[in-house]
Short mmCIF file of C-alpha atoms (C1' of nucleotides) in Angstrom, two decimals:
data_model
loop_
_atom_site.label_atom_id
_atom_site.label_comp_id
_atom_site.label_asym_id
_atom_site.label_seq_id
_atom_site.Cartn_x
_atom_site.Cartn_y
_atom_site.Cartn_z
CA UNK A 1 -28.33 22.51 74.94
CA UNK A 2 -24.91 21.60 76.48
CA UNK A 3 -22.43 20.87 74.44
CA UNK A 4 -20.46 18.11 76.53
CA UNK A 5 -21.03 15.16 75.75
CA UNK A 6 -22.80 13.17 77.78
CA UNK A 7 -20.13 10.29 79.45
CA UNK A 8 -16.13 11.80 79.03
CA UNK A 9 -13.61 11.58 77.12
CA UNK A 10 -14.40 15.41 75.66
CA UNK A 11 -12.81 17.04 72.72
CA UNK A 12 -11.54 20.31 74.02
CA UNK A 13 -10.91 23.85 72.07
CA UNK A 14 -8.15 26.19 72.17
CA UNK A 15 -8.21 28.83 74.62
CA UNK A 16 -8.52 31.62 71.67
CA UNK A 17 -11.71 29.82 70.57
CA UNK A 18 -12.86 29.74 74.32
CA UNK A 19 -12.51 33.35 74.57
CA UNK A 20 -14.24 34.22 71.95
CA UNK A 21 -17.18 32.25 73.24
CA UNK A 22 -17.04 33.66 76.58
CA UNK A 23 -17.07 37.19 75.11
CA UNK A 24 -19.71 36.93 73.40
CA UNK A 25 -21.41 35.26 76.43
CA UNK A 26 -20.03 37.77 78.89
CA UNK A 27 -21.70 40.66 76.25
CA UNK A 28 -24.81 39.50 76.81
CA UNK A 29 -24.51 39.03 80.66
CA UNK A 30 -23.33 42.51 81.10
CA UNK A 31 -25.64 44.29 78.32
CA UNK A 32 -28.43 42.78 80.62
CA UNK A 33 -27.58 43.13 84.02
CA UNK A 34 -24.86 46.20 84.28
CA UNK A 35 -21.13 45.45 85.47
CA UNK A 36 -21.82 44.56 89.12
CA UNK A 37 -24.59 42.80 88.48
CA UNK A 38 -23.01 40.63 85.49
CA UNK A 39 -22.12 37.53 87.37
CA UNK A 40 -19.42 35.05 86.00
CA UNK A 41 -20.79 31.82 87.46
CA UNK A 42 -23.68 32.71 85.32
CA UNK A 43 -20.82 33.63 82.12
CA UNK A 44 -19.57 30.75 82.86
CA UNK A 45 -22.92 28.41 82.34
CA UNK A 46 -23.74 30.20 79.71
CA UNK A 47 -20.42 29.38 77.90
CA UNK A 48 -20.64 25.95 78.73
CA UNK A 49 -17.31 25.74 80.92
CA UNK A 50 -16.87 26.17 84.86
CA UNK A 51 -16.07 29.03 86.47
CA UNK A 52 -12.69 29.16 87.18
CA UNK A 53 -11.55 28.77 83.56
CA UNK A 54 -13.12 32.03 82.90
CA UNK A 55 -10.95 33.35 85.25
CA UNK A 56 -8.01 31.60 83.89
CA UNK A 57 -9.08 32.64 80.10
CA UNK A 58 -9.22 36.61 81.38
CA UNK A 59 -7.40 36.84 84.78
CA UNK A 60 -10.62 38.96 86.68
CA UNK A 61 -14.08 39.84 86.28
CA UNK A 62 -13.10 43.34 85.43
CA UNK A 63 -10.92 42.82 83.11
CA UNK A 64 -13.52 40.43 81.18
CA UNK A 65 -15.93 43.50 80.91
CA UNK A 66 -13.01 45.40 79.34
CA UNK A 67 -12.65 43.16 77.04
CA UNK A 68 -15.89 42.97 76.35
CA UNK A 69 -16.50 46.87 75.92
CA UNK A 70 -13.29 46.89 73.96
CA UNK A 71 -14.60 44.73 71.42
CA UNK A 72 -18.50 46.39 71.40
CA UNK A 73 -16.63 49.83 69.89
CA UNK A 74 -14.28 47.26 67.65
CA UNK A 75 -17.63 46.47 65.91
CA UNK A 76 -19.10 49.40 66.05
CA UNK A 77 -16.39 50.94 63.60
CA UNK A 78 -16.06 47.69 62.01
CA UNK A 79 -19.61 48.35 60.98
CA UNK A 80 -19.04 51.93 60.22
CA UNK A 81 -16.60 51.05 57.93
CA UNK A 82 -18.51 48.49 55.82
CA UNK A 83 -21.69 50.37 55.66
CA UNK A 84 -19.45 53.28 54.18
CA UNK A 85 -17.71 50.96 51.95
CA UNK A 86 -16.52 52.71 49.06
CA UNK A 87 -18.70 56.09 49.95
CA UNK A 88 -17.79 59.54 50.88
CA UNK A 89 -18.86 62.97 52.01
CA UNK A 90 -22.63 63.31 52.36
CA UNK A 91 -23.23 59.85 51.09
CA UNK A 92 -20.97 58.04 53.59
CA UNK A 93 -22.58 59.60 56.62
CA UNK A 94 -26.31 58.77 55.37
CA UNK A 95 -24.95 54.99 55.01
CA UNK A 96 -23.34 55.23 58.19
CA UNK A 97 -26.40 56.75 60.01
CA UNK A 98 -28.65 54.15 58.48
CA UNK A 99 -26.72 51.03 59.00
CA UNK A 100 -26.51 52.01 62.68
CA UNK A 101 -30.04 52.49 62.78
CA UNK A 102 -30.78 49.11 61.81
CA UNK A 103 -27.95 47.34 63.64
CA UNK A 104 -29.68 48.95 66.77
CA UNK A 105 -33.17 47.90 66.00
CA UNK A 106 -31.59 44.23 64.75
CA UNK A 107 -29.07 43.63 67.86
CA UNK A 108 -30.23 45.61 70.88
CA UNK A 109 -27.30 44.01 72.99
CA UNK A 110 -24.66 46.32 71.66
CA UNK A 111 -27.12 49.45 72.23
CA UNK A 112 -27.18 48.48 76.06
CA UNK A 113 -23.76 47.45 76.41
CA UNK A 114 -23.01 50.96 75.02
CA UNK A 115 -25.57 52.36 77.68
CA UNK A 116 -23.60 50.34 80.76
CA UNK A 117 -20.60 51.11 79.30
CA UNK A 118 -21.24 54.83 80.01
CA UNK A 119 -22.75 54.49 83.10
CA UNK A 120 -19.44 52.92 84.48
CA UNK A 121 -17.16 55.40 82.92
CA UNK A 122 -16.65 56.51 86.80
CA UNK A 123 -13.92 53.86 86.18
CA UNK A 124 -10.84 55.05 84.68
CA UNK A 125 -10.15 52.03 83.10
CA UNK A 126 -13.29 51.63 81.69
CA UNK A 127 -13.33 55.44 81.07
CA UNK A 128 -9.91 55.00 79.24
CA UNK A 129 -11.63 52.33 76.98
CA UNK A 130 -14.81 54.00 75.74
CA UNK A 131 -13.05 57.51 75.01
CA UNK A 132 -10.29 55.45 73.21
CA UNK A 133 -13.30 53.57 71.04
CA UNK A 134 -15.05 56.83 70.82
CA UNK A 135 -11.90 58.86 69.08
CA UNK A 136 -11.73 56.09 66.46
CA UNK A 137 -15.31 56.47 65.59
CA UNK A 138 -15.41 60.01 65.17
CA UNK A 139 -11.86 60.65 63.30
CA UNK A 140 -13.10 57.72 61.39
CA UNK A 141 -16.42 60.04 60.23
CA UNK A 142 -15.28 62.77 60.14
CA UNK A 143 -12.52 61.23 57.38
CA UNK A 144 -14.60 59.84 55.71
CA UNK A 145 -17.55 62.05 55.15
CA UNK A 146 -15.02 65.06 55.24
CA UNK A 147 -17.97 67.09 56.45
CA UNK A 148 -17.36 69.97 58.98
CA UNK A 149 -17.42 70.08 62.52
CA UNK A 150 -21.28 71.15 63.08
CA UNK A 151 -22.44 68.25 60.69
CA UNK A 152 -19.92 65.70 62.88
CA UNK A 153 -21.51 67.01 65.61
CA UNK A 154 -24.92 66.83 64.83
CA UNK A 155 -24.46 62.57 63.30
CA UNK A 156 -23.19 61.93 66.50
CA UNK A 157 -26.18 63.57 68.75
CA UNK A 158 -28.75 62.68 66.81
CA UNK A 159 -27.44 58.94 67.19
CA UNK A 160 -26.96 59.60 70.87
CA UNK A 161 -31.10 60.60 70.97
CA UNK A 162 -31.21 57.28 68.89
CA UNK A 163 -29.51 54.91 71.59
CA UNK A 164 -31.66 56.40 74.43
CA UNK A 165 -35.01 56.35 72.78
CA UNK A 166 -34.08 52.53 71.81
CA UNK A 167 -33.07 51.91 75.42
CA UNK A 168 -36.99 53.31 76.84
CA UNK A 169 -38.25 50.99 73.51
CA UNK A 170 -39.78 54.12 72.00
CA UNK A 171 -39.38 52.40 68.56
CA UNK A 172 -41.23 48.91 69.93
CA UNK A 173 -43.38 50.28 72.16
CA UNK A 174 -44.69 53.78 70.94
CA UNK A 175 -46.09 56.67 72.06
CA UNK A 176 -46.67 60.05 70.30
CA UNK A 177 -44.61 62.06 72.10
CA UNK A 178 -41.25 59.32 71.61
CA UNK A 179 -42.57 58.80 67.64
CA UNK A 180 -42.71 63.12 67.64
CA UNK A 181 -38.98 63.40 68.89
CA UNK A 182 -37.79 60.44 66.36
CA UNK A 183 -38.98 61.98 63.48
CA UNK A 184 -36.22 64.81 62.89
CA UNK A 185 -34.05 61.73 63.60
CA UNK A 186 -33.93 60.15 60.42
CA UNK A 187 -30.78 59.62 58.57
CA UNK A 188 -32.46 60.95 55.52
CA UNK A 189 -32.14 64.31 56.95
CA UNK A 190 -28.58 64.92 57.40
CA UNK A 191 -27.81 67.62 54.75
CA UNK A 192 -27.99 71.30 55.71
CA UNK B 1 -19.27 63.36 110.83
CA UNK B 2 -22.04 61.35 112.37
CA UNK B 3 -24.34 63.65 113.59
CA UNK B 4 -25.22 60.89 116.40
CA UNK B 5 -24.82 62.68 120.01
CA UNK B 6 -22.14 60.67 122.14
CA UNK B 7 -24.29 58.63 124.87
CA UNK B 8 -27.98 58.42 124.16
CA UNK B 9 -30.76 60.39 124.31
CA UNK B 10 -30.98 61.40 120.59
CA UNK B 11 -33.14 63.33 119.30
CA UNK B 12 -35.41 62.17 115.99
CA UNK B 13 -36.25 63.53 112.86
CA UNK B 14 -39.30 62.65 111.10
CA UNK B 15 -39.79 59.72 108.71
CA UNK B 16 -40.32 62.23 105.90
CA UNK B 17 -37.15 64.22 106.94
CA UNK B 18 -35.39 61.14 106.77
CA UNK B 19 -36.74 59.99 103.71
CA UNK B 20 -35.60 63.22 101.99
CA UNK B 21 -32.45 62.41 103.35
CA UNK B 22 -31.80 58.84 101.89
CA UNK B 23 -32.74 59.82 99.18
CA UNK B 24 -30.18 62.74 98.56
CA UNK B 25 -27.40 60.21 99.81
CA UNK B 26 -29.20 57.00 97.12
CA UNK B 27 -28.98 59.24 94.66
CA UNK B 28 -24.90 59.09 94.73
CA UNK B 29 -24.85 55.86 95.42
CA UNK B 30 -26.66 54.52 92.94
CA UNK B 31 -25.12 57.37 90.74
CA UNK B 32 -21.50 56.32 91.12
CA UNK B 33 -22.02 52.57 91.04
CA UNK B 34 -25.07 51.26 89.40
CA UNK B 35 -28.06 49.79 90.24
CA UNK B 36 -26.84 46.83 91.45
CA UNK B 37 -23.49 47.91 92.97
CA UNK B 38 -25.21 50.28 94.73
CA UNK B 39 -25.56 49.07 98.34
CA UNK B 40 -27.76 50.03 100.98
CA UNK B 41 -25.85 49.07 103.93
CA UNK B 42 -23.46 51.98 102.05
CA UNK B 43 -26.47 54.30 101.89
CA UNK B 44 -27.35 53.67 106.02
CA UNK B 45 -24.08 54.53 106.60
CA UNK B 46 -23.92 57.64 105.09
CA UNK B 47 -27.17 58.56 105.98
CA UNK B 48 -26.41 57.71 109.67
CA UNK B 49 -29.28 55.11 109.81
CA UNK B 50 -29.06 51.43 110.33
CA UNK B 51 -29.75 49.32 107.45
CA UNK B 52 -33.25 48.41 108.53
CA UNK B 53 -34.51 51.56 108.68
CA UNK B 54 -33.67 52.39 105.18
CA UNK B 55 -36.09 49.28 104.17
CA UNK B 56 -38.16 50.26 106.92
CA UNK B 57 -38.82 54.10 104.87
CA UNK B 58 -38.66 52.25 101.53
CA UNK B 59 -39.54 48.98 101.47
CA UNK B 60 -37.19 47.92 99.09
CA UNK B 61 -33.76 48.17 97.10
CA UNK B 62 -36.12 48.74 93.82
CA UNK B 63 -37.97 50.48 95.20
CA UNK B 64 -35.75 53.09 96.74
CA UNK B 65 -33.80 53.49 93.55
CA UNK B 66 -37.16 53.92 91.84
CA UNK B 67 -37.63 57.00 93.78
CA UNK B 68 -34.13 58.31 93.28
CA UNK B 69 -34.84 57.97 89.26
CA UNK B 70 -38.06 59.76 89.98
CA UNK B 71 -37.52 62.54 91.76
CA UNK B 72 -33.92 63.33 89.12
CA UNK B 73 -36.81 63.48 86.41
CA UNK B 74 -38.55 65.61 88.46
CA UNK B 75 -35.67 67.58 89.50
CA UNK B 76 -35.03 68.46 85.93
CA UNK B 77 -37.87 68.95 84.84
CA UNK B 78 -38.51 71.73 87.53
CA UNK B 79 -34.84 73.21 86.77
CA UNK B 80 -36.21 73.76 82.83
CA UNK B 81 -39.29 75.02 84.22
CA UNK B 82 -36.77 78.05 86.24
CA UNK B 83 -34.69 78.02 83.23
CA UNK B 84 -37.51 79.18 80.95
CA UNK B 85 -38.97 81.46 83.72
CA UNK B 86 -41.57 83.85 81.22
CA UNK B 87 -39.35 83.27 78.46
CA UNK B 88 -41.15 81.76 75.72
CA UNK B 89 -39.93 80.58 72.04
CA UNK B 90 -36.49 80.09 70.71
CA UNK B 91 -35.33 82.38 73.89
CA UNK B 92 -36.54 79.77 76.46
CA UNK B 93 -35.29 76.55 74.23
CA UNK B 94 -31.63 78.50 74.59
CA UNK B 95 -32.45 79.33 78.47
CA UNK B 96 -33.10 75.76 79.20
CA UNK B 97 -30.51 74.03 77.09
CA UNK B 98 -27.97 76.56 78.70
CA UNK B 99 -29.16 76.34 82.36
CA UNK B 100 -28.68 72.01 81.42
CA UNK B 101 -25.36 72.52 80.24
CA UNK B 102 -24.81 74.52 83.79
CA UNK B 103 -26.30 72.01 85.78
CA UNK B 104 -24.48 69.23 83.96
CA UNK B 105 -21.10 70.70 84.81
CA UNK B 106 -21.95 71.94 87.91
CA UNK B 107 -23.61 68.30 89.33
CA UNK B 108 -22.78 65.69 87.66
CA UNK B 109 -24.17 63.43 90.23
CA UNK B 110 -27.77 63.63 88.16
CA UNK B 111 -26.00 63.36 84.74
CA UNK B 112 -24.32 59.88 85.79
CA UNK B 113 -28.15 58.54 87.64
CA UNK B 114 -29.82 59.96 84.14
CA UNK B 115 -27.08 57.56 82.51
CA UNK B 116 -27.52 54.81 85.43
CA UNK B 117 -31.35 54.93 84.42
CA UNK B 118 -30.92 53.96 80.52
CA UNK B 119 -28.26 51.59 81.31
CA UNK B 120 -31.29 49.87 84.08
CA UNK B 121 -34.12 50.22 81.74
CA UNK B 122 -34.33 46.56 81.15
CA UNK B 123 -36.19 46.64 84.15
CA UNK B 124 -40.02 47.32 83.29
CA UNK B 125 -40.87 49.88 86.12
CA UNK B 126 -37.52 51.66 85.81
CA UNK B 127 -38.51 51.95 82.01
CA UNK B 128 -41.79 52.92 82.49
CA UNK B 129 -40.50 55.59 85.19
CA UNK B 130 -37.57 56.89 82.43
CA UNK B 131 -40.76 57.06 79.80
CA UNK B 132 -43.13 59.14 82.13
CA UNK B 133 -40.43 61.29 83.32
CA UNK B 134 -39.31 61.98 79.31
CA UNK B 135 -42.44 62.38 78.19
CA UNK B 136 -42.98 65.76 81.11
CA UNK B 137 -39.67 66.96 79.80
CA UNK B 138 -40.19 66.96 75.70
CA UNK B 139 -43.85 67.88 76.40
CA UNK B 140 -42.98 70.73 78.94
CA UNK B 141 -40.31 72.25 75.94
CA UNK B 142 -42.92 71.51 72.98
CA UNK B 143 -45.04 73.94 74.99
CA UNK B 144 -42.51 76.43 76.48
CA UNK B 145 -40.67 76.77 73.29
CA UNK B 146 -43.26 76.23 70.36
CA UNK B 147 -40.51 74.98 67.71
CA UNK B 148 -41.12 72.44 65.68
CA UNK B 149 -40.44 68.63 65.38
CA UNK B 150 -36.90 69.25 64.01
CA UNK B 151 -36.18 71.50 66.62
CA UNK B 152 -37.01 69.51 69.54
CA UNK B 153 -35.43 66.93 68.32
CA UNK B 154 -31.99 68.18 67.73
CA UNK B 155 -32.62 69.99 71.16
CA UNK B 156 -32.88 66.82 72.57
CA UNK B 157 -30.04 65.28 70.88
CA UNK B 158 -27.63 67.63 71.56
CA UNK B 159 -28.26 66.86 75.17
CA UNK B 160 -27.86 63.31 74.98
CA UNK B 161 -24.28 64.36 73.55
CA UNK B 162 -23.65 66.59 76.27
CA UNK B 163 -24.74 63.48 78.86
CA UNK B 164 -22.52 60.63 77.14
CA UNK B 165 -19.71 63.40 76.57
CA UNK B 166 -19.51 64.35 80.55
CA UNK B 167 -19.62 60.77 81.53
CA UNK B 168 -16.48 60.08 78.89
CA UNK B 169 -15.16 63.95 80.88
CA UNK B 170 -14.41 65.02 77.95
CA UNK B 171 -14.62 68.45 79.37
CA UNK B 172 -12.39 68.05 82.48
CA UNK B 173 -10.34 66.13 80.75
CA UNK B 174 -10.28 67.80 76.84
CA UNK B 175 -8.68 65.77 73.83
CA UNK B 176 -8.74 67.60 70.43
CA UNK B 177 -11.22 65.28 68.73
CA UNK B 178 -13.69 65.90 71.64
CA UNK B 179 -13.32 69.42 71.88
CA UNK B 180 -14.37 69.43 68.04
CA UNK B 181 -17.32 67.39 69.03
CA UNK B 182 -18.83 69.72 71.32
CA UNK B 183 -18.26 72.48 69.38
CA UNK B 184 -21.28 72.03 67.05
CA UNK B 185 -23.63 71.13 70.08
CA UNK B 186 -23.77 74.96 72.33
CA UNK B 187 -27.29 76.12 73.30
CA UNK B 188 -26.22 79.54 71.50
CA UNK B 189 -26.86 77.82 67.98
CA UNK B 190 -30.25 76.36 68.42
CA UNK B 191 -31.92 78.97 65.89
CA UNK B 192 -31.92 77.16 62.38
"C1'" DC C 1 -48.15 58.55 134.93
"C1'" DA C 2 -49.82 55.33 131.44
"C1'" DC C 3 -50.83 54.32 126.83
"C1'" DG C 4 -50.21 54.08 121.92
"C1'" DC C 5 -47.80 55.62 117.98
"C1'" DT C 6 -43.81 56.65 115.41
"C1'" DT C 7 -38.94 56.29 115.04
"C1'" DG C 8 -35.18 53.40 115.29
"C1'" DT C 9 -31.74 49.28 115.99
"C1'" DG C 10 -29.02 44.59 116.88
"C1'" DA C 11 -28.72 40.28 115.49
"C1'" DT C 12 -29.28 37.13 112.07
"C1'" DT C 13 -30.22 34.51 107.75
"C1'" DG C 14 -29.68 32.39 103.43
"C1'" DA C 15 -28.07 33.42 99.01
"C1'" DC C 16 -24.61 34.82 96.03
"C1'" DC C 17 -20.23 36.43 94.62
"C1'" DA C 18 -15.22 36.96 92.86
"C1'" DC C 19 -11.46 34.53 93.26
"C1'" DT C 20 -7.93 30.57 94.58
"C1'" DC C 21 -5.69 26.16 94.60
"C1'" DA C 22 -4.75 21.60 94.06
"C1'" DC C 23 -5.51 18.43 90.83
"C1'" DA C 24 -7.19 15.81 86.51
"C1'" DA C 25 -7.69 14.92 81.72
"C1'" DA C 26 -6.58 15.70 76.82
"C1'" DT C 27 -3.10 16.74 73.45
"C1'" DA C 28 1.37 17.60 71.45
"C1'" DT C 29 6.09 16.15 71.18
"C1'" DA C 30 10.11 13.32 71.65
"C1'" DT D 1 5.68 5.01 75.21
"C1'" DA D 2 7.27 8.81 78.23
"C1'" DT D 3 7.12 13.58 79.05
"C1'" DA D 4 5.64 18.38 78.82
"C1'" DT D 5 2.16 21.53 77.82
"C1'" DT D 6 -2.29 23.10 77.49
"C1'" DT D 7 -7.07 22.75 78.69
"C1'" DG D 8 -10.13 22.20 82.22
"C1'" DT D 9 -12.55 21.34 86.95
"C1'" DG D 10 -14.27 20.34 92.17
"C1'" DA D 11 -14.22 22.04 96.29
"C1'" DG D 12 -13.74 25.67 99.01
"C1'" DT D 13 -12.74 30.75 101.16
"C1'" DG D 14 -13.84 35.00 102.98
"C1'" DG D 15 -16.79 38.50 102.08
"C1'" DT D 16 -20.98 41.19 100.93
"C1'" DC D 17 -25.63 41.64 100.23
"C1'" DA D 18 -30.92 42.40 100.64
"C1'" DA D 19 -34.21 41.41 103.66
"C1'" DT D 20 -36.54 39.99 108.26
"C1'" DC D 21 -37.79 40.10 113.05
"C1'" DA D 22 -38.04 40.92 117.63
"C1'" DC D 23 -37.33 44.51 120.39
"C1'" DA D 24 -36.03 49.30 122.28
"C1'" DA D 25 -36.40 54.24 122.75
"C1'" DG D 26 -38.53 58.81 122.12
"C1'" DC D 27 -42.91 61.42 121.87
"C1'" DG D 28 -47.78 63.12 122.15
"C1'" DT D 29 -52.14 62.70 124.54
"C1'" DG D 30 -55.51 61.10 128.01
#
DNA sequence: CACGCTTGTGATTGACCACTCACAAATATA
DNA sequence: TATATTTGTGAGTGGTCAATCACAAGCGTG
């Protein structure tokens, strides 16, 4: 599954390609294990290069799992933005609401990285990063859907109650009680 | 700060004191840095035990933070059940999701562990403990407060707002966009 | 006092970790 | 071909960590 090949003489990539690699590599790490417990020998392996270059491709450990959470909220409005497309008011927010609905059931690593990404908001840095990502998200709604504050308010909860059922695998692993509380969850429902 | 006496000669607590103890000094630990940053030689020291003895009245790292998740859940769970005292109905849903709102401002020690917890539930005993300890709390208010699904549901939600809005401090530290956000989510407007 | 039970520790171990540095190999450029 | 730049690594450093074990110290009971 490595890509060297096998004697020398190696083709090499550029260091923005590299990055990109590791990022997604490091996402993965860290959506699993937490910050501390991401380690970047295994980042490293997993990207197919040794250890030290990830240090020389983002200078510490930390500042990889900025990078990392910086580009998780990137995404995550990317995503807003094409599932709202051409949309607006009411309509937006239902596309919005669904697509993230089914990126979170299609690519759980985001979800989790989301998850860890709150848990270490004890770090200002980190901290600085999320509220930053957060902002665009919800001036980016509220723009677009033009709806008013209590409707903002209530996407963004009910999407919150979303990420934590996903994280105990409510949807994969049901129970009656988890499948009770999803049901006034649905995007379908978010007109007064 | 140690409450060692100087010499020798000290006087002992029971196992049980001293797991009480630990527990109340794992709980910020593993609050403030994870699962896996948390450390117990940290926890000893703060406790005023030697490391052993912490794996002596636990057994375990897992296990230990196991029993910090539990006994949050079960924290919380008792603080709704003194929230809703012999209210009953749409007067005990406000009760509780004002008295969480209190608590959450007031200690957010528990808020960052409840956060710790879906950021660790990866693990399959951690998840199962999150689940059981979930299920007591929407099963508890489904009783106490008869609504229906809806109503539960956005109760519930607006409290996982509340959680990932604290950790962000968006209420020490109030921006204009996150000030609208919580607007829409106080206990006062849980009537439909 | 002697005995057993609970409470408690010092010393250590092997594994892992973030990070550094000197150096090598590929590639671009002249 | 010679030189400079970029891409990349092997070998190590000091530190921390969870976990173990043999052993000590207080305490209740005969």
């Amino acid at each position: 599954m490595t890509t060297t090949p096998p004697t020398s003489g190696t083709t090499r990539s550029t260091a923005s390609e590299r990055r990109t690699h590791v990022l997604e590599v490091a996402t993965r790490e860290f959506a699993t294990r937490g910050y501390e417990g991401g380690s970047t020998e295994r980042i490293a392996a997993a990207a197919g290069i040794s250890q030290p270059y990830v240090f020389r491709l983002f200078g510490s450990k930390h500042k990889l799992f900025l990078a990392v959470i910086e580009q998780c909220l990137d995404d995550t409005l990317a995503m807003f933005a094409t599932a709202a497309a051409d949309l607006q008011g009411e309509a937006a927010l239902q596309a919005i609401g669904e697509a993230y609905g089914e990126r979170i059931l299609a690519n759980p690593m985001m979800l989790q990285l989301q998850l860890v990404g709150y848990a270490s908001c004890d770090d200002e840095l980190v901290r600085a990063s999320m509220r930053a990502g957060y902002r665009r998200l919800v001036e980016y709604v509220e723009r677009v859907s033009g709806a008013d504050e209590e409707t903002i308010s209530l996407f963004f909860a009910r999407g919150m109650l979303l990420n934590v059922a996903t994280s105990m695998r409510l949807d994969r692993d049901p129970v009656d009680w988890g499948t009770r509380l999803m049901e006034g969850c649905r995007p379908e429902r978010y007109s007064p």
